[in-house]
Amino acid sequence: MKILKIKILIEDINDHSPEFPQNEITIKFLERDLKGTKIPLLNAIDKDISLENSQIAYMIKKTRREPFSLSIKKQNDGVFIPELTLEDKLDREVKDSYMLSLEAKDGGNPPKTATLKVHISVTDFNDNTPVFSQKVYNISVSNSHQRHLPILTLKATDQDSGDNGRISYHFNHKTSQNIQKYFVLGKKTGDLFLHDNFQFTKKQSYKLFVEARDGGKPPLKTVTRVHIYVINNQNTAPLINVDFVSPLSESSAAVSEASKIGSFIAYVMVTDTDSGPNGEVICDLKHDKFKLAKIDSKEYKMIVKGLLDREIRDHYKVSIVCHDMGSPQLESKKYFSVKVTDVNDVEPHFTKETFQFLTYENQKVDFPIGFINATDPDLGDGGQLTYSIINDNNNDNIPFQLTKYGFISTSQPIDREMKDIYKFQVLVKDNGTPSLNDTANIVIEILDKNDNAPYFTFPNNDPYNLDVHYHPHSKKDITILRASDKDTGNNAFLTYGILRSNDKNLFTVNSHTGVLSFSRTVYQNDAGTYELQFIVKDGGTPVQSATTAIILTLFVSNDTSPMLTAVPFQSGHDLNMTWVIIIVAAAVILSVAIVVSITLCVFRCINHTNNSPTTAENPNFLSQTEMRQLLYQTNNPVAITRNAEEIFNRNLQTIKSKSQFFLEMEHTPDEWKFSTTQRRLPPVPQRCDSIHSQGRRTSSIMSYNSDTLTSQKDREASKSNGKTKPYDEIPAEPEYTNDNPVAATILKGQQIQDTYLQPT
């Protein structure tokens, strides 16, 4: 058995005709499409498979007037697509549709065909402008016309279709609003009516501009003129019409204040439809700034008569009066206003030549200082003012800024201690052309804040070593504390005080002057070293302070008694009170002395009666001389007991010495006007006690020519000498000259004096 493969070839015959998907189609061309515009058509399909039988050719059937041709386009897949090509521009208004036939023929023998009907419609484009039936309409209207009837019906046509051919009617912008208010125009119908406020006697003729507008996008329009003539059958007054060169409204005009005399302001036309003298018109304008100049019998021009100044007056009321020559005369008046417009002819002016402000230091940036103001009567840009700081070398570092509206504020923190007053100039200018300006002075004073603590200028070391040598005749003042504060006013008002190490209440400091002095009588047991701490405070809020320390070494003279106190010197105005105190004290002391003396006498009598030992035999009793020597020679504070007789004698001597002293004071009433270095202590009974020191005799000082209170020295320098130089002592006397002993100090064997003046 054998198997054979047999291949049978079937030969195609042209048994199928080409077929279109549809029998007819409709395509659209736009009226505005250009020549060469193509629209693809449907392609035909042939079911035959042979190349000849399936190959299709296309052709169109048309007349010569049809502006179309056929072209074939081959696609990427090899399929041929027929396209209809526009050969000429279309005009829908001429022909808006076409009918063509597209024939498809295969390549068989005989060939077979198929036909496709093609309907072509032309879509409208808004290429036609509406057209009025007349270019100009002339109509006459009588005063007997009924207002509900149109005086004219406008008609316009448009060859476009749809919205492009739909027409509406409007007043053109050339028709003034003053005229439009007398007429009503039908938007869709074109009917023109008289408005209810139309007055036949107001004007003789009107000219309207009306436009017809289609509904295209964009719309097209055309304009026509309508002349309306009013026929007035009544006798009327003249009608005044004023056309301003620069109108603001129907009854107002603008004129520049810079206008020269003779400048044209308005055109005035007068109408009077009457005939004969009733139609002859004369007009007049009575004003000091404006006048009428005649152009024709019923035409005038309004011109400037006098110079204008807007800053003096910016508005004028004007009236024009016209009357005819009839009998009786009929008169009309036209009222309107003239507004004078501004030109930049006035300089701005500051309200002050100098603006002064106060502000505190240490304010934040942008802290407001104040506002400066200037005025400018000009309007518009000529009255718009801008402020600025004049920049020069002196103003480079000013810590202020100025807005263009005149507000001054800080541009950086301010330190009054660096500068307490600022002076600079500011400029104001308007925005006119040309720009005008003015200047003013600015003075800003910086007020103090308590931002600086006081500091001591003396003592300048902390701690500071100070040696004070006290003597019974020394003054109570020791030294002066000095401090400073960079602030001012209450912030720099300083008060002094002692913080510590004044347990004995030996020292006091004047809170205002800073004078350090002894607060009480100094005794020998007060000698020693004191570590005093002082404070100085200002008067600001909050209070600022500083402290310093003085290591004060007090040396007390051997003549100082622990029990004796001094009577203070009194100034001239206290002498009367002093004498009263002295007399009272003397009386009290005398009374006490008498009582004590009587008591002692009684005890002596009793002791004598009892055969007690005599005073001379008892070593516990000392004579007055021995008692006095004990008082003067002791080096340390001791309790001293005196008999009544000695106390009595001593008090009498004290009173006599004081009396002598104050008698001398009365002869020198102006003594306090001189330095204390010129003062002399009151005379005291002289004593000739001798003191031998280191093998040589030193005479005692009987009086001092100085009441200086302090001497300062470095303690270490004093100790470096290896020894302490002995003091020159004054024998103690029962004289008391001050509650606070006058201190005399000796530095390295030399006497240093500080001079003080008694306050007046």
PDB file of N, CA and C in Angstrom, residues 23-112:
ATOM      1  N   ASN A  23     -24.434  52.275   2.280  1.00  0.00           N
ATOM      2  CA  ASN A  23     -24.818  52.678   0.938  1.00  0.00           C
ATOM      3  C   ASN A  23     -24.627  54.182   0.717  1.00  0.00           C
ATOM      4  N   GLU A  24     -24.754  54.974   1.761  1.00  0.00           N
ATOM      5  CA  GLU A  24     -24.563  56.428   1.642  1.00  0.00           C
ATOM      6  C   GLU A  24     -24.065  56.988   2.985  1.00  0.00           C
ATOM      7  N   ILE A  25     -23.328  58.066   2.853  1.00  0.00           N
ATOM      8  CA  ILE A  25     -22.788  58.747   4.036  1.00  0.00           C
ATOM      9  C   ILE A  25     -22.953  60.250   3.869  1.00  0.00           C
ATOM     10  N   THR A  26     -22.825  60.998   5.023  1.00  0.00           N
ATOM     11  CA  THR A  26     -22.895  62.464   5.014  1.00  0.00           C
ATOM     12  C   THR A  26     -21.623  63.014   5.668  1.00  0.00           C
ATOM     13  N   ILE A  27     -20.994  63.903   4.980  1.00  0.00           N
ATOM     14  CA  ILE A  27     -19.804  64.562   5.529  1.00  0.00           C
ATOM     15  C   ILE A  27     -20.024  66.067   5.527  1.00  0.00           C
ATOM     16  N   LYS A  28     -19.243  66.787   6.409  1.00  0.00           N
ATOM     17  CA  LYS A  28     -19.407  68.237   6.557  1.00  0.00           C
ATOM     18  C   LYS A  28     -18.089  68.950   6.290  1.00  0.00           C
ATOM     19  N   PHE A  29     -18.212  69.986   5.478  1.00  0.00           N
ATOM     20  CA  PHE A  29     -17.114  70.927   5.288  1.00  0.00           C
ATOM     21  C   PHE A  29     -17.506  72.255   5.934  1.00  0.00           C
ATOM     22  N   LEU A  30     -16.530  72.894   6.582  1.00  0.00           N
ATOM     23  CA  LEU A  30     -16.774  74.216   7.144  1.00  0.00           C
ATOM     24  C   LEU A  30     -16.640  75.265   6.061  1.00  0.00           C
ATOM     25  N   GLU A  31     -17.463  76.288   6.211  1.00  0.00           N
ATOM     26  CA  GLU A  31     -17.431  77.349   5.219  1.00  0.00           C
ATOM     27  C   GLU A  31     -16.058  78.029   5.170  1.00  0.00           C
ATOM     28  N   ARG A  32     -15.362  77.974   6.253  1.00  0.00           N
ATOM     29  CA  ARG A  32     -14.055  78.630   6.319  1.00  0.00           C
ATOM     30  C   ARG A  32     -12.904  77.697   5.956  1.00  0.00           C
ATOM     31  N   ASP A  33     -13.215  76.393   5.597  1.00  0.00           N
ATOM     32  CA  ASP A  33     -12.140  75.467   5.229  1.00  0.00           C
ATOM     33  C   ASP A  33     -11.403  75.974   3.995  1.00  0.00           C
ATOM     34  N   LEU A  34     -10.105  75.774   4.008  1.00  0.00           N
ATOM     35  CA  LEU A  34      -9.277  76.251   2.909  1.00  0.00           C
ATOM     36  C   LEU A  34      -9.166  75.208   1.806  1.00  0.00           C
ATOM     37  N   LYS A  35      -8.683  75.646   0.665  1.00  0.00           N
ATOM     38  CA  LYS A  35      -8.453  74.746  -0.464  1.00  0.00           C
ATOM     39  C   LYS A  35      -7.425  73.687  -0.073  1.00  0.00           C
ATOM     40  N   GLY A  36      -7.720  72.414  -0.454  1.00  0.00           N
ATOM     41  CA  GLY A  36      -6.838  71.308  -0.105  1.00  0.00           C
ATOM     42  C   GLY A  36      -7.280  70.547   1.124  1.00  0.00           C
ATOM     43  N   THR A  37      -8.329  71.008   1.783  1.00  0.00           N
ATOM     44  CA  THR A  37      -8.828  70.290   2.952  1.00  0.00           C
ATOM     45  C   THR A  37      -9.351  68.925   2.525  1.00  0.00           C
ATOM     46  N   LYS A  38      -8.970  67.848   3.235  1.00  0.00           N
ATOM     47  CA  LYS A  38      -9.347  66.472   2.887  1.00  0.00           C
ATOM     48  C   LYS A  38     -10.170  65.853   3.998  1.00  0.00           C
ATOM     49  N   ILE A  39     -11.185  65.064   3.554  1.00  0.00           N
ATOM     50  CA  ILE A  39     -12.006  64.296   4.490  1.00  0.00           C
ATOM     51  C   ILE A  39     -12.026  62.854   3.996  1.00  0.00           C
ATOM     52  N   PRO A  40     -11.596  61.846   4.783  1.00  0.00           N
ATOM     53  CA  PRO A  40     -11.582  60.434   4.343  1.00  0.00           C
ATOM     54  C   PRO A  40     -12.997  59.893   4.158  1.00  0.00           C
ATOM     55  N   LEU A  41     -13.125  59.004   3.129  1.00  0.00           N
ATOM     56  CA  LEU A  41     -14.398  58.330   2.850  1.00  0.00           C
ATOM     57  C   LEU A  41     -14.284  56.855   3.223  1.00  0.00           C
ATOM     58  N   LEU A  42     -15.384  56.116   3.071  1.00  0.00           N
ATOM     59  CA  LEU A  42     -15.360  54.678   3.372  1.00  0.00           C
ATOM     60  C   LEU A  42     -14.684  53.926   2.231  1.00  0.00           C
ATOM     61  N   ASN A  43     -13.884  52.922   2.557  1.00  0.00           N
ATOM     62  CA  ASN A  43     -13.268  52.082   1.528  1.00  0.00           C
ATOM     63  C   ASN A  43     -14.118  50.826   1.305  1.00  0.00           C
ATOM     64  N   ALA A  44     -14.064  50.275   0.076  1.00  0.00           N
ATOM     65  CA  ALA A  44     -14.846  49.074  -0.290  1.00  0.00           C
ATOM     66  C   ALA A  44     -14.010  47.820  -0.062  1.00  0.00           C
ATOM     67  N   ILE A  45     -14.705  46.670   0.121  1.00  0.00           N
ATOM     68  CA  ILE A  45     -14.058  45.378   0.380  1.00  0.00           C
ATOM     69  C   ILE A  45     -14.547  44.378  -0.681  1.00  0.00           C
ATOM     70  N   ASP A  46     -13.603  43.596  -1.259  1.00  0.00           N
ATOM     71  CA  ASP A  46     -13.934  42.556  -2.253  1.00  0.00           C
ATOM     72  C   ASP A  46     -13.500  41.219  -1.679  1.00  0.00           C
ATOM     73  N   LYS A  47     -14.437  40.243  -1.651  1.00  0.00           N
ATOM     74  CA  LYS A  47     -14.163  38.952  -1.023  1.00  0.00           C
ATOM     75  C   LYS A  47     -13.330  38.026  -1.910  1.00  0.00           C
ATOM     76  N   ASP A  48     -13.176  38.355  -3.159  1.00  0.00           N
ATOM     77  CA  ASP A  48     -12.293  37.548  -4.010  1.00  0.00           C
ATOM     78  C   ASP A  48     -10.879  37.626  -3.464  1.00  0.00           C
ATOM     79  N   ILE A  49     -10.108  36.522  -3.795  1.00  0.00           N
ATOM     80  CA  ILE A  49      -8.783  36.462  -3.179  1.00  0.00           C
ATOM     81  C   ILE A  49      -7.663  36.675  -4.183  1.00  0.00           C
ATOM     82  N   SER A  50      -7.983  36.542  -5.424  1.00  0.00           N
ATOM     83  CA  SER A  50      -6.908  36.735  -6.396  1.00  0.00           C
ATOM     84  C   SER A  50      -6.554  38.212  -6.458  1.00  0.00           C
ATOM     85  N   LEU A  51      -5.349  38.460  -6.861  1.00  0.00           N
ATOM     86  CA  LEU A  51      -4.866  39.832  -6.880  1.00  0.00           C
ATOM     87  C   LEU A  51      -5.697  40.688  -7.814  1.00  0.00           C
ATOM     88  N   GLU A  52      -6.018  40.161  -8.982  1.00  0.00           N
ATOM     89  CA  GLU A  52      -6.763  40.968  -9.955  1.00  0.00           C
ATOM     90  C   GLU A  52      -8.200  41.168  -9.513  1.00  0.00           C
ATOM     91  N   ASN A  53      -8.810  40.102  -9.023  1.00  0.00           N
ATOM     92  CA  ASN A  53     -10.225  40.204  -8.662  1.00  0.00           C
ATOM     93  C   ASN A  53     -10.457  41.051  -7.394  1.00  0.00           C
ATOM     94  N   SER A  54      -9.455  41.112  -6.517  1.00  0.00           N
ATOM     95  CA  SER A  54      -9.640  41.856  -5.258  1.00  0.00           C
ATOM     96  C   SER A  54      -9.092  43.280  -5.325  1.00  0.00           C
ATOM     97  N   GLN A  55      -8.402  43.622  -6.373  1.00  0.00           N
ATOM     98  CA  GLN A  55      -7.856  44.975  -6.491  1.00  0.00           C
ATOM     99  C   GLN A  55      -8.968  45.933  -6.875  1.00  0.00           C
ATOM    100  N   ILE A  56      -9.125  47.040  -6.066  1.00  0.00           N
ATOM    101  CA  ILE A  56     -10.255  47.962  -6.227  1.00  0.00           C
ATOM    102  C   ILE A  56      -9.729  49.325  -6.641  1.00  0.00           C
ATOM    103  N   ALA A  57     -10.428  49.935  -7.588  1.00  0.00           N
ATOM    104  CA  ALA A  57     -10.132  51.300  -8.027  1.00  0.00           C
ATOM    105  C   ALA A  57     -11.346  52.169  -7.745  1.00  0.00           C
ATOM    106  N   TYR A  58     -11.087  53.480  -7.383  1.00  0.00           N
ATOM    107  CA  TYR A  58     -12.162  54.388  -6.993  1.00  0.00           C
ATOM    108  C   TYR A  58     -12.221  55.561  -7.970  1.00  0.00           C
ATOM    109  N   MET A  59     -13.472  56.080  -8.114  1.00  0.00           N
ATOM    110  CA  MET A  59     -13.683  57.281  -8.908  1.00  0.00           C
ATOM    111  C   MET A  59     -14.985  57.941  -8.447  1.00  0.00           C
ATOM    112  N   ILE A  60     -15.085  59.255  -8.631  1.00  0.00           N
ATOM    113  CA  ILE A  60     -16.294  59.971  -8.224  1.00  0.00           C
ATOM    114  C   ILE A  60     -17.003  60.467  -9.466  1.00  0.00           C
ATOM    115  N   LYS A  61     -18.317  60.579  -9.290  1.00  0.00           N
ATOM    116  CA  LYS A  61     -19.158  61.117 -10.346  1.00  0.00           C
ATOM    117  C   LYS A  61     -19.684  62.467  -9.872  1.00  0.00           C
ATOM    118  N   LYS A  62     -19.349  63.549 -10.595  1.00  0.00           N
ATOM    119  CA  LYS A  62     -19.749  64.893 -10.204  1.00  0.00           C
ATOM    120  C   LYS A  62     -19.917  65.743 -11.438  1.00  0.00           C
ATOM    121  N   THR A  63     -20.471  66.953 -11.204  1.00  0.00           N
ATOM    122  CA  THR A  63     -20.552  67.935 -12.275  1.00  0.00           C
ATOM    123  C   THR A  63     -19.334  68.837 -12.198  1.00  0.00           C
ATOM    124  N   ARG A  64     -19.162  69.663 -13.175  1.00  0.00           N
ATOM    125  CA  ARG A  64     -17.983  70.532 -13.208  1.00  0.00           C
ATOM    126  C   ARG A  64     -18.031  71.620 -12.124  1.00  0.00           C
ATOM    127  N   ARG A  65     -19.192  71.998 -11.651  1.00  0.00           N
ATOM    128  CA  ARG A  65     -19.318  73.089 -10.683  1.00  0.00           C
ATOM    129  C   ARG A  65     -18.997  72.658  -9.242  1.00  0.00           C
ATOM    130  N   GLU A  66     -18.901  71.391  -9.078  1.00  0.00           N
ATOM    131  CA  GLU A  66     -18.673  70.914  -7.708  1.00  0.00           C
ATOM    132  C   GLU A  66     -17.175  70.950  -7.401  1.00  0.00           C
ATOM    133  N   PRO A  67     -16.789  71.747  -6.332  1.00  0.00           N
ATOM    134  CA  PRO A  67     -15.352  71.986  -6.061  1.00  0.00           C
ATOM    135  C   PRO A  67     -14.706  70.871  -5.238  1.00  0.00           C
ATOM    136  N   PHE A  68     -14.826  69.611  -5.754  1.00  0.00           N
ATOM    137  CA  PHE A  68     -14.250  68.488  -5.011  1.00  0.00           C
ATOM    138  C   PHE A  68     -13.485  67.593  -5.967  1.00  0.00           C
ATOM    139  N   SER A  69     -12.497  66.867  -5.445  1.00  0.00           N
ATOM    140  CA  SER A  69     -11.754  65.865  -6.201  1.00  0.00           C
ATOM    141  C   SER A  69     -11.476  64.688  -5.282  1.00  0.00           C
ATOM    142  N   LEU A  70     -10.993  63.566  -5.937  1.00  0.00           N
ATOM    143  CA  LEU A  70     -10.758  62.338  -5.178  1.00  0.00           C
ATOM    144  C   LEU A  70      -9.267  62.051  -5.141  1.00  0.00           C
ATOM    145  N   SER A  71      -8.804  61.662  -3.965  1.00  0.00           N
ATOM    146  CA  SER A  71      -7.412  61.236  -3.801  1.00  0.00           C
ATOM    147  C   SER A  71      -7.402  59.945  -2.997  1.00  0.00           C
ATOM    148  N   ILE A  72      -6.352  59.128  -3.213  1.00  0.00           N
ATOM    149  CA  ILE A  72      -6.238  57.831  -2.550  1.00  0.00           C
ATOM    150  C   ILE A  72      -5.048  57.890  -1.596  1.00  0.00           C
ATOM    151  N   LYS A  73      -5.284  57.375  -0.403  1.00  0.00           N
ATOM    152  CA  LYS A  73      -4.231  57.340   0.613  1.00  0.00           C
ATOM    153  C   LYS A  73      -3.987  55.901   1.019  1.00  0.00           C
ATOM    154  N   LYS A  74      -2.708  55.488   0.958  1.00  0.00           N
ATOM    155  CA  LYS A  74      -2.349  54.133   1.340  1.00  0.00           C
ATOM    156  C   LYS A  74      -1.923  54.115   2.799  1.00  0.00           C
ATOM    157  N   GLN A  75      -2.541  53.218   3.566  1.00  0.00           N
ATOM    158  CA  GLN A  75      -2.196  53.109   4.972  1.00  0.00           C
ATOM    159  C   GLN A  75      -1.027  52.155   5.158  1.00  0.00           C
ATOM    160  N   ASN A  76      -0.562  52.054   6.393  1.00  0.00           N
ATOM    161  CA  ASN A  76       0.584  51.193   6.691  1.00  0.00           C
ATOM    162  C   ASN A  76       0.288  49.713   6.461  1.00  0.00           C
ATOM    163  N   ASP A  77      -0.974  49.330   6.586  1.00  0.00           N
ATOM    164  CA  ASP A  77      -1.334  47.907   6.388  1.00  0.00           C
ATOM    165  C   ASP A  77      -1.591  47.575   4.920  1.00  0.00           C
ATOM    166  N   GLY A  78      -1.361  48.547   4.012  1.00  0.00           N
ATOM    167  CA  GLY A  78      -1.531  48.308   2.587  1.00  0.00           C
ATOM    168  C   GLY A  78      -2.911  48.598   2.073  1.00  0.00           C
ATOM    169  N   VAL A  79      -3.838  48.998   2.927  1.00  0.00           N
ATOM    170  CA  VAL A  79      -5.214  49.280   2.517  1.00  0.00           C
ATOM    171  C   VAL A  79      -5.259  50.689   1.949  1.00  0.00           C
ATOM    172  N   PHE A  80      -5.980  50.862   0.851  1.00  0.00           N
ATOM    173  CA  PHE A  80      -6.135  52.153   0.193  1.00  0.00           C
ATOM    174  C   PHE A  80      -7.436  52.800   0.651  1.00  0.00           C
ATOM    175  N   ILE A  81      -7.339  54.072   1.115  1.00  0.00           N
ATOM    176  CA  ILE A  81      -8.500  54.800   1.629  1.00  0.00           C
ATOM    177  C   ILE A  81      -8.767  55.961   0.681  1.00  0.00           C
ATOM    178  N   PRO A  82     -10.011  56.077   0.158  1.00  0.00           N
ATOM    179  CA  PRO A  82     -10.341  57.223  -0.689  1.00  0.00           C
ATOM    180  C   PRO A  82     -10.573  58.470   0.180  1.00  0.00           C
ATOM    181  N   GLU A  83     -10.142  59.640  -0.286  1.00  0.00           N
ATOM    182  CA  GLU A  83     -10.320  60.905   0.428  1.00  0.00           C
ATOM    183  C   GLU A  83     -10.916  61.931  -0.519  1.00  0.00           C
ATOM    184  N   LEU A  84     -11.860  62.743   0.033  1.00  0.00           N
ATOM    185  CA  LEU A  84     -12.497  63.800  -0.740  1.00  0.00           C
ATOM    186  C   LEU A  84     -11.745  65.095  -0.463  1.00  0.00           C
ATOM    187  N   THR A  85     -11.229  65.726  -1.508  1.00  0.00           N
ATOM    188  CA  THR A  85     -10.378  66.914  -1.375  1.00  0.00           C
ATOM    189  C   THR A  85     -11.120  68.136  -1.882  1.00  0.00           C
ATOM    190  N   LEU A  86     -11.048  69.261  -1.052  1.00  0.00           N
ATOM    191  CA  LEU A  86     -11.693  70.518  -1.421  1.00  0.00           C
ATOM    192  C   LEU A  86     -10.805  71.243  -2.418  1.00  0.00           C
ATOM    193  N   GLU A  87     -11.391  71.558  -3.589  1.00  0.00           N
ATOM    194  CA  GLU A  87     -10.630  72.206  -4.646  1.00  0.00           C
ATOM    195  C   GLU A  87     -10.773  73.722  -4.653  1.00  0.00           C
ATOM    196  N   ASP A  88     -11.807  74.263  -4.016  1.00  0.00           N
ATOM    197  CA  ASP A  88     -12.034  75.709  -4.024  1.00  0.00           C
ATOM    198  C   ASP A  88     -12.770  76.096  -2.741  1.00  0.00           C
ATOM    199  N   LYS A  89     -12.747  77.397  -2.390  1.00  0.00           N
ATOM    200  CA  LYS A  89     -13.374  77.865  -1.167  1.00  0.00           C
ATOM    201  C   LYS A  89     -14.887  77.757  -1.270  1.00  0.00           C
ATOM    202  N   LEU A  90     -15.507  77.372  -0.183  1.00  0.00           N
ATOM    203  CA  LEU A  90     -16.955  77.195  -0.145  1.00  0.00           C
ATOM    204  C   LEU A  90     -17.627  78.474   0.328  1.00  0.00           C
ATOM    205  N   ASP A  91     -18.845  78.666  -0.098  1.00  0.00           N
ATOM    206  CA  ASP A  91     -19.652  79.799   0.348  1.00  0.00           C
ATOM    207  C   ASP A  91     -21.038  79.264   0.655  1.00  0.00           C
ATOM    208  N   ARG A  92     -21.301  79.162   1.954  1.00  0.00           N
ATOM    209  CA  ARG A  92     -22.572  78.554   2.349  1.00  0.00           C
ATOM    210  C   ARG A  92     -23.747  79.378   1.883  1.00  0.00           C
ATOM    211  N   GLU A  93     -23.524  80.717   1.833  1.00  0.00           N
ATOM    212  CA  GLU A  93     -24.622  81.567   1.411  1.00  0.00           C
ATOM    213  C   GLU A  93     -24.948  81.373  -0.079  1.00  0.00           C
ATOM    214  N   VAL A  94     -24.021  80.818  -0.895  1.00  0.00           N
ATOM    215  CA  VAL A  94     -24.274  80.501  -2.313  1.00  0.00           C
ATOM    216  C   VAL A  94     -24.859  79.101  -2.446  1.00  0.00           C
ATOM    217  N   LYS A  95     -24.221  78.109  -1.834  1.00  0.00           N
ATOM    218  CA  LYS A  95     -24.715  76.740  -1.865  1.00  0.00           C
ATOM    219  C   LYS A  95     -24.284  76.072  -0.577  1.00  0.00           C
ATOM    220  N   ASP A  96     -25.252  75.466   0.092  1.00  0.00           N
ATOM    221  CA  ASP A  96     -24.950  74.926   1.407  1.00  0.00           C
ATOM    222  C   ASP A  96     -24.901  73.401   1.441  1.00  0.00           C
ATOM    223  N   SER A  97     -25.095  72.681   0.232  1.00  0.00           N
ATOM    224  CA  SER A  97     -25.002  71.216   0.230  1.00  0.00           C
ATOM    225  C   SER A  97     -24.671  70.719  -1.184  1.00  0.00           C
ATOM    226  N   TYR A  98     -24.060  69.485  -1.223  1.00  0.00           N
ATOM    227  CA  TYR A  98     -23.684  68.843  -2.484  1.00  0.00           C
ATOM    228  C   TYR A  98     -23.984  67.352  -2.375  1.00  0.00           C
ATOM    229  N   MET A  99     -24.176  66.682  -3.600  1.00  0.00           N
ATOM    230  CA  MET A  99     -24.408  65.233  -3.660  1.00  0.00           C
ATOM    231  C   MET A  99     -23.417  64.648  -4.665  1.00  0.00           C
ATOM    232  N   LEU A 100     -22.610  63.639  -4.242  1.00  0.00           N
ATOM    233  CA  LEU A 100     -21.630  62.963  -5.093  1.00  0.00           C
ATOM    234  C   LEU A 100     -21.822  61.462  -4.998  1.00  0.00           C
ATOM    235  N   SER A 101     -21.233  60.746  -5.986  1.00  0.00           N
ATOM    236  CA  SER A 101     -21.244  59.277  -5.970  1.00  0.00           C
ATOM    237  C   SER A 101     -19.812  58.797  -6.055  1.00  0.00           C
ATOM    238  N   LEU A 102     -19.476  57.848  -5.174  1.00  0.00           N
ATOM    239  CA  LEU A 102     -18.155  57.235  -5.169  1.00  0.00           C
ATOM    240  C   LEU A 102     -18.307  55.803  -5.693  1.00  0.00           C
ATOM    241  N   GLU A 103     -17.628  55.494  -6.825  1.00  0.00           N
ATOM    242  CA  GLU A 103     -17.739  54.167  -7.454  1.00  0.00           C
ATOM    243  C   GLU A 103     -16.460  53.383  -7.205  1.00  0.00           C
ATOM    244  N   ALA A 104     -16.647  52.105  -6.748  1.00  0.00           N
ATOM    245  CA  ALA A 104     -15.518  51.197  -6.519  1.00  0.00           C
ATOM    246  C   ALA A 104     -15.597  50.077  -7.564  1.00  0.00           C
ATOM    247  N   LYS A 105     -14.510  49.808  -8.309  1.00  0.00           N
ATOM    248  CA  LYS A 105     -14.493  48.801  -9.383  1.00  0.00           C
ATOM    249  C   LYS A 105     -13.297  47.893  -9.163  1.00  0.00           C
ATOM    250  N   ASP A 106     -13.573  46.498  -9.222  1.00  0.00           N
ATOM    251  CA  ASP A 106     -12.463  45.550  -9.028  1.00  0.00           C
ATOM    252  C   ASP A 106     -11.745  45.310 -10.361  1.00  0.00           C
ATOM    253  N   GLY A 107     -10.718  44.461 -10.321  1.00  0.00           N
ATOM    254  CA  GLY A 107      -9.907  44.228 -11.523  1.00  0.00           C
ATOM    255  C   GLY A 107     -10.281  42.972 -12.302  1.00  0.00           C
ATOM    256  N   GLY A 108     -11.457  42.391 -12.019  1.00  0.00           N
ATOM    257  CA  GLY A 108     -11.885  41.185 -12.734  1.00  0.00           C
ATOM    258  C   GLY A 108     -12.263  41.470 -14.191  1.00  0.00           C
ATOM    259  N   ASN A 109     -12.526  40.377 -14.862  1.00  0.00           N
ATOM    260  CA  ASN A 109     -12.912  40.487 -16.268  1.00  0.00           C
ATOM    261  C   ASN A 109     -14.137  39.608 -16.474  1.00  0.00           C
ATOM    262  N   PRO A 110     -15.259  40.161 -16.598  1.00  0.00           N
ATOM    263  CA  PRO A 110     -15.545  41.600 -16.601  1.00  0.00           C
ATOM    264  C   PRO A 110     -15.495  42.173 -15.163  1.00  0.00           C
ATOM    265  N   PRO A 111     -15.182  43.446 -15.020  1.00  0.00           N
ATOM    266  CA  PRO A 111     -15.098  44.041 -13.672  1.00  0.00           C
ATOM    267  C   PRO A 111     -16.483  44.219 -13.057  1.00  0.00           C
ATOM    268  N   LYS A 112     -16.474  44.172 -11.758  1.00  0.00           N
ATOM    269  CA  LYS A 112     -17.714  44.414 -11.017  1.00  0.00           C
ATOM    270  C   LYS A 112     -17.549  45.702 -10.192  1.00  0.00           C
TER     271      LYS A 112
END
